[in-house]
Amino acid sequence: MTLTDDERAMVSKVPAVTLGFWIVKILATTLGETGGDAVSMSWLGETTPEAGAGGINGYLVGTAIFGVLLLGLVFVQIKARRFNPWLYWATIIASTTAGTTLADFATRSLGIGYTGGSALLLALVLASLASWKFTLGSVDVNRVSTPRAESFYWLTITFSQTLGTALGDWAADTGGLGYLGGATMFAIALAVLAALYYATSIGRVLLFWAAFILTRPLGATVGDFLDKPFAKGGLDLSRPIASLALTAAIVILILVLPQRAGRHPGAEPAGDTA
C-alpha cells in the first residue's frame, strides 16, 4: 500500500528537516565530540603505543559504552509508535558520541590514520546507502516509516557520524587547517549546499545526505576547538563542562523550536525515489 504525504507524516518517527533541525543537529554533533572525548580521554585515558597489549584503550572502551547505549536507544526508537523528539535526539547524540570514539579508535589505535580512516568510513556510508536503496528503493528520509527503513536510517547515520569525526580530524591535522580553519571550511561547504538547495533543482535527497555528513565534521572541529589544549590551537575548556553546556542548549532548543514529524516543506512529491 502506498502512503500519502499526510499519512507518511503521521507514521514517521523522524523530524521534519527544518532550520531548527540543522541547528540542533550541529549542536548534537559538537556534544558528541566533547562528550566522546570526555569519556575516552579525560575519564578512561586515551591509548598510547607505550600502553601495550595490557593498557586500557579509552577509545575502545568508550566505543563499547556508547555502542551499547546506541543499540538500546535505536531498539526503543524502532519500537516506538510515534515520533518522540527526546528519544530521537538522544539517539542522534548516542550515535555521534559512539562515532567519535569509534573513529578515534580506527584512526589512532589501529594506526590507519585520518586519511585511511576517512576513506574506509566513506566506503561504509556509501555501502549502507547503496544497500538501503537496493533493498527498499529509496534513501529519502521522508520515507522512513517502517522498521526496515529505520534500521537502514540509523545504520547510515552512525557511519556518517563516524566518518564526520575522521574528516574533521583530517582537515584540522592532516590538512593543516587547524580547528577554526576546519570549522570554517565545513561551514562554507554547508552554506554552498544551502545555496544549491534554494537556487537549483539538484535532488533534495542527495543534498540532505551531503549536509547531514558535513554537519558532523563541523561539530567535530568546533568541539575540538573548545576542549583541546592551547598548545594545539584549542581553548582548553573542561570537556565535561562544555558537554553539559551543549546539553543544556540542546534541551532548551528542543523545548523552544517546533518539533514535528513529517516532510520538509520543500521536499519533492512522493514520486521522487532517489
Coordinates of C-alpha atoms in Angstrom, one line a residue:
M1 CA 0.0 0.0 0.0
T2 CA 1.3 3.5 -0.9
L3 CA 1.0 6.1 1.8
T4 CA 0.0 9.7 1.0
D5 CA 2.2 12.5 2.3
D6 CA -0.1 13.2 5.2
E7 CA -0.3 9.5 6.2
R8 CA 3.5 9.2 5.9
A9 CA 3.9 12.2 8.2
M10 CA 1.6 10.6 10.8
V11 CA 3.6 7.4 11.0
S12 CA 7.1 8.9 10.5
K13 CA 9.3 8.9 13.6
V14 CA 12.0 11.3 12.2
P15 CA 11.6 15.1 12.4
A16 CA 10.8 17.4 9.5
V17 CA 14.1 18.7 8.1
T18 CA 13.8 22.4 9.0
L19 CA 16.3 25.1 10.0
G20 CA 15.7 24.1 13.6
F21 CA 16.6 20.5 12.8
W22 CA 20.0 21.6 11.5
I23 CA 20.7 23.9 14.4
V24 CA 20.1 21.1 16.9
K25 CA 22.0 18.6 14.7
I26 CA 25.1 20.8 14.7
L27 CA 25.0 21.2 18.5
A28 CA 24.4 17.5 18.9
T29 CA 27.5 16.7 16.8
T30 CA 29.6 19.1 18.8
L31 CA 28.3 17.5 22.0
G32 CA 29.3 14.1 20.5
E33 CA 32.9 15.3 20.1
T34 CA 33.2 16.8 23.6
G35 CA 31.3 14.0 25.3
G36 CA 33.1 11.3 23.5
D37 CA 36.5 12.9 24.3
A38 CA 35.4 13.3 27.9
V39 CA 34.9 9.6 28.3
S40 CA 37.7 8.2 26.1
M41 CA 40.4 10.7 27.0
S42 CA 39.6 12.5 30.3
W43 CA 38.0 9.6 32.2
L44 CA 39.4 6.5 30.7
G45 CA 42.6 7.9 29.3
E46 CA 43.5 7.7 25.6
T47 CA 45.7 4.8 24.5
T48 CA 49.3 5.4 23.6
P49 CA 51.6 2.9 21.8
E50 CA 53.5 2.6 25.0
A51 CA 50.5 1.2 26.8
G52 CA 51.0 -2.2 25.2
A53 CA 48.5 -5.0 25.0
G54 CA 47.6 -4.7 28.7
G55 CA 46.9 -1.0 28.5
I56 CA 43.4 0.4 28.8
N57 CA 42.2 1.5 25.4
G58 CA 40.0 4.5 26.2
Y59 CA 38.7 4.7 22.6
L60 CA 37.7 1.1 22.5
V61 CA 36.0 1.1 26.0
G62 CA 34.3 4.4 25.1
T63 CA 33.0 2.8 21.9
A64 CA 31.7 -0.2 23.8
I65 CA 29.9 2.1 26.3
F66 CA 28.3 4.4 23.7
G67 CA 27.7 1.5 21.3
V68 CA 25.6 -0.4 23.9
L69 CA 23.7 2.8 24.7
L70 CA 23.1 3.5 20.9
L71 CA 21.8 0.0 20.3
G72 CA 19.4 0.3 23.2
L73 CA 18.1 3.7 22.0
V74 CA 17.8 2.5 18.4
F75 CA 15.8 -0.5 19.6
V76 CA 13.4 1.7 21.6
Q77 CA 13.2 4.2 18.7
I78 CA 12.2 1.5 16.2
K79 CA 9.6 0.1 18.7
A80 CA 8.1 3.5 19.4
R81 CA 4.7 4.1 17.9
R82 CA 5.1 7.7 17.1
F83 CA 7.7 10.5 16.8
N84 CA 9.3 11.5 20.2
P85 CA 11.7 14.4 19.9
W86 CA 13.5 13.5 23.1
L87 CA 14.1 9.9 22.1
Y88 CA 15.1 10.9 18.6
W89 CA 17.7 13.4 19.6
A90 CA 19.0 11.2 22.4
T91 CA 19.6 8.5 19.7
I92 CA 21.4 11.1 17.5
I93 CA 23.6 12.1 20.4
A94 CA 24.4 8.5 21.2
S95 CA 25.3 7.9 17.5
T96 CA 27.6 10.9 17.3
T97 CA 29.4 10.1 20.6
A98 CA 29.8 6.5 19.5
G99 CA 31.0 7.8 16.2
T100 CA 33.6 10.0 17.9
T101 CA 35.2 7.1 19.9
L102 CA 34.9 4.6 17.1
A103 CA 36.6 7.0 14.6
D104 CA 39.4 7.8 17.1
F105 CA 39.9 4.0 17.7
A106 CA 40.2 3.4 13.9
T107 CA 42.4 6.3 13.1
R108 CA 44.6 6.3 16.2
S109 CA 44.6 2.9 17.9
L110 CA 44.5 0.9 14.7
G111 CA 47.0 3.2 13.1
I112 CA 45.4 3.7 9.7
G113 CA 45.5 7.5 10.1
Y114 CA 42.9 10.1 9.3
T115 CA 43.2 9.7 5.6
G116 CA 42.8 5.9 5.7
G117 CA 40.0 6.2 8.3
S118 CA 38.1 8.7 6.3
A119 CA 38.4 6.6 3.1
L120 CA 37.2 3.5 5.0
L121 CA 34.3 5.2 6.6
L122 CA 33.2 6.9 3.4
A123 CA 33.1 3.4 1.8
L124 CA 30.9 2.2 4.7
V125 CA 28.5 5.2 4.3
L126 CA 28.2 4.6 0.6
A127 CA 27.7 0.9 1.1
S128 CA 25.0 1.5 3.6
L129 CA 23.2 3.9 1.3
A130 CA 23.5 1.5 -1.7
S131 CA 22.1 -1.4 0.4
W132 CA 19.3 0.8 1.6
K133 CA 18.5 1.9 -1.9
F134 CA 18.7 -1.6 -3.4
T135 CA 16.5 -3.1 -0.6
L136 CA 13.8 -0.5 -0.2
G137 CA 14.1 1.5 -3.4
S138 CA 14.7 4.9 -1.8
V139 CA 17.0 6.6 0.7
D140 CA 14.7 9.5 1.2
V141 CA 14.3 10.3 4.9
N142 CA 10.7 11.3 4.2
R143 CA 10.0 7.6 3.6
V144 CA 11.4 6.4 6.9
S145 CA 8.2 4.9 8.2
T146 CA 8.9 1.1 8.6
P147 CA 11.2 -0.8 10.9
R148 CA 13.4 -1.8 8.0
A149 CA 13.8 1.7 6.7
E150 CA 14.5 2.9 10.3
S151 CA 17.2 0.2 10.6
F152 CA 19.0 1.4 7.5
Y153 CA 18.5 5.1 8.6
W154 CA 20.2 4.6 11.9
L155 CA 23.0 2.4 10.4
T156 CA 23.7 5.1 7.8
I157 CA 23.6 7.9 10.4
T158 CA 26.1 6.1 12.7
F159 CA 28.5 5.5 9.8
S160 CA 28.1 9.2 8.7
Q161 CA 28.8 10.4 12.3
T162 CA 31.9 8.3 12.4
L163 CA 33.0 9.5 9.0
G164 CA 32.5 13.1 10.1
T165 CA 34.8 12.7 13.1
A166 CA 37.6 11.3 10.9
L167 CA 37.0 14.1 8.3
G168 CA 37.2 16.8 10.9
D169 CA 40.5 15.4 12.3
W170 CA 41.8 15.0 8.8
A171 CA 41.0 18.7 7.9
A172 CA 42.4 20.0 11.2
D173 CA 45.6 17.9 11.4
T174 CA 46.5 16.3 8.1
G175 CA 45.1 19.2 6.1
G176 CA 46.8 21.7 8.3
L177 CA 43.8 23.9 8.7
G178 CA 43.6 23.8 12.4
Y179 CA 40.3 23.6 14.3
L180 CA 39.0 27.0 13.4
G181 CA 40.1 26.7 9.8
G182 CA 38.5 23.3 9.5
A183 CA 35.3 24.6 11.1
T184 CA 35.3 27.5 8.6
M185 CA 35.8 25.2 5.6
F186 CA 32.9 22.9 6.6
A187 CA 30.6 25.9 7.4
I188 CA 31.3 27.3 3.9
A189 CA 30.6 23.9 2.4
L190 CA 27.2 23.8 4.2
A191 CA 26.4 27.3 3.0
V192 CA 27.1 26.2 -0.6
L193 CA 24.8 23.2 -0.1
A194 CA 22.1 25.6 1.2
A195 CA 22.5 27.8 -1.8
L196 CA 22.2 24.8 -4.1
Y197 CA 19.0 23.8 -2.3
Y198 CA 17.3 27.1 -2.9
A199 CA 18.8 28.0 -6.3
T200 CA 18.9 24.7 -8.2
S201 CA 16.9 21.6 -8.8
I202 CA 19.6 19.2 -7.6
G203 CA 18.0 16.2 -5.9
R204 CA 16.9 17.0 -2.3
V205 CA 17.9 13.5 -1.1
L206 CA 21.5 14.0 -2.3
L207 CA 21.7 17.4 -0.7
F208 CA 20.3 16.2 2.6
W209 CA 22.8 13.4 3.0
A210 CA 25.7 15.6 1.9
A211 CA 24.6 18.2 4.5
F212 CA 24.0 15.6 7.2
I213 CA 27.5 14.2 6.7
L214 CA 29.1 17.7 6.7
T215 CA 27.5 18.8 9.9
R216 CA 29.5 16.2 11.7
P217 CA 33.0 17.4 10.9
L218 CA 31.8 20.9 11.6
G219 CA 30.7 19.8 15.1
A220 CA 33.9 17.8 15.5
T221 CA 36.2 20.7 14.7
V222 CA 34.2 23.1 16.9
G223 CA 34.2 20.6 19.7
D224 CA 38.0 20.1 19.4
F225 CA 38.5 23.8 19.4
L226 CA 36.6 24.1 22.6
D227 CA 38.3 21.3 24.6
K228 CA 41.8 20.9 23.1
P229 CA 44.9 22.4 24.8
F230 CA 46.1 25.9 23.9
A231 CA 49.3 24.4 22.5
K232 CA 47.2 22.5 19.9
G233 CA 45.1 25.5 19.0
G234 CA 42.1 24.9 21.3
L235 CA 40.5 26.9 24.2
D236 CA 41.3 24.2 26.7
L237 CA 37.8 24.2 28.2
S238 CA 36.8 21.4 30.5
R239 CA 35.3 18.6 28.4
P240 CA 32.6 17.7 31.0
I241 CA 31.6 21.4 31.5
A242 CA 31.5 22.0 27.7
S243 CA 29.4 18.9 27.3
L244 CA 26.9 20.0 30.0
A245 CA 26.6 23.4 28.4
L246 CA 25.9 21.9 25.0
T247 CA 23.4 19.5 26.5
A248 CA 21.6 22.4 28.2
A249 CA 21.5 24.4 24.9
I250 CA 20.0 21.3 23.1
V251 CA 17.3 20.8 25.7
I252 CA 16.3 24.5 25.5
L253 CA 16.1 24.4 21.7
I254 CA 14.0 21.2 21.7
L255 CA 11.6 22.9 24.1
V256 CA 11.5 26.2 22.1
L257 CA 11.8 25.1 18.5
P258 CA 8.8 23.3 16.8
Q259 CA 9.4 19.5 16.9
R260 CA 7.2 17.6 14.5
A261 CA 7.4 14.6 12.3
G262 CA 6.8 14.9 8.6
R263 CA 8.1 16.1 5.3
H264 CA 10.3 19.1 4.7
P265 CA 8.2 21.9 3.2
G266 CA 10.4 22.0 0.1
A267 CA 10.7 18.2 -0.5
E268 CA 9.7 16.7 -3.7
P269 CA 6.5 14.8 -4.2
A270 CA 6.2 11.2 -3.2
G271 CA 7.1 10.1 -6.6
D272 CA 10.8 11.0 -6.1
T273 CA 12.6 7.7 -5.3
A274 CA 16.1 8.9 -5.3

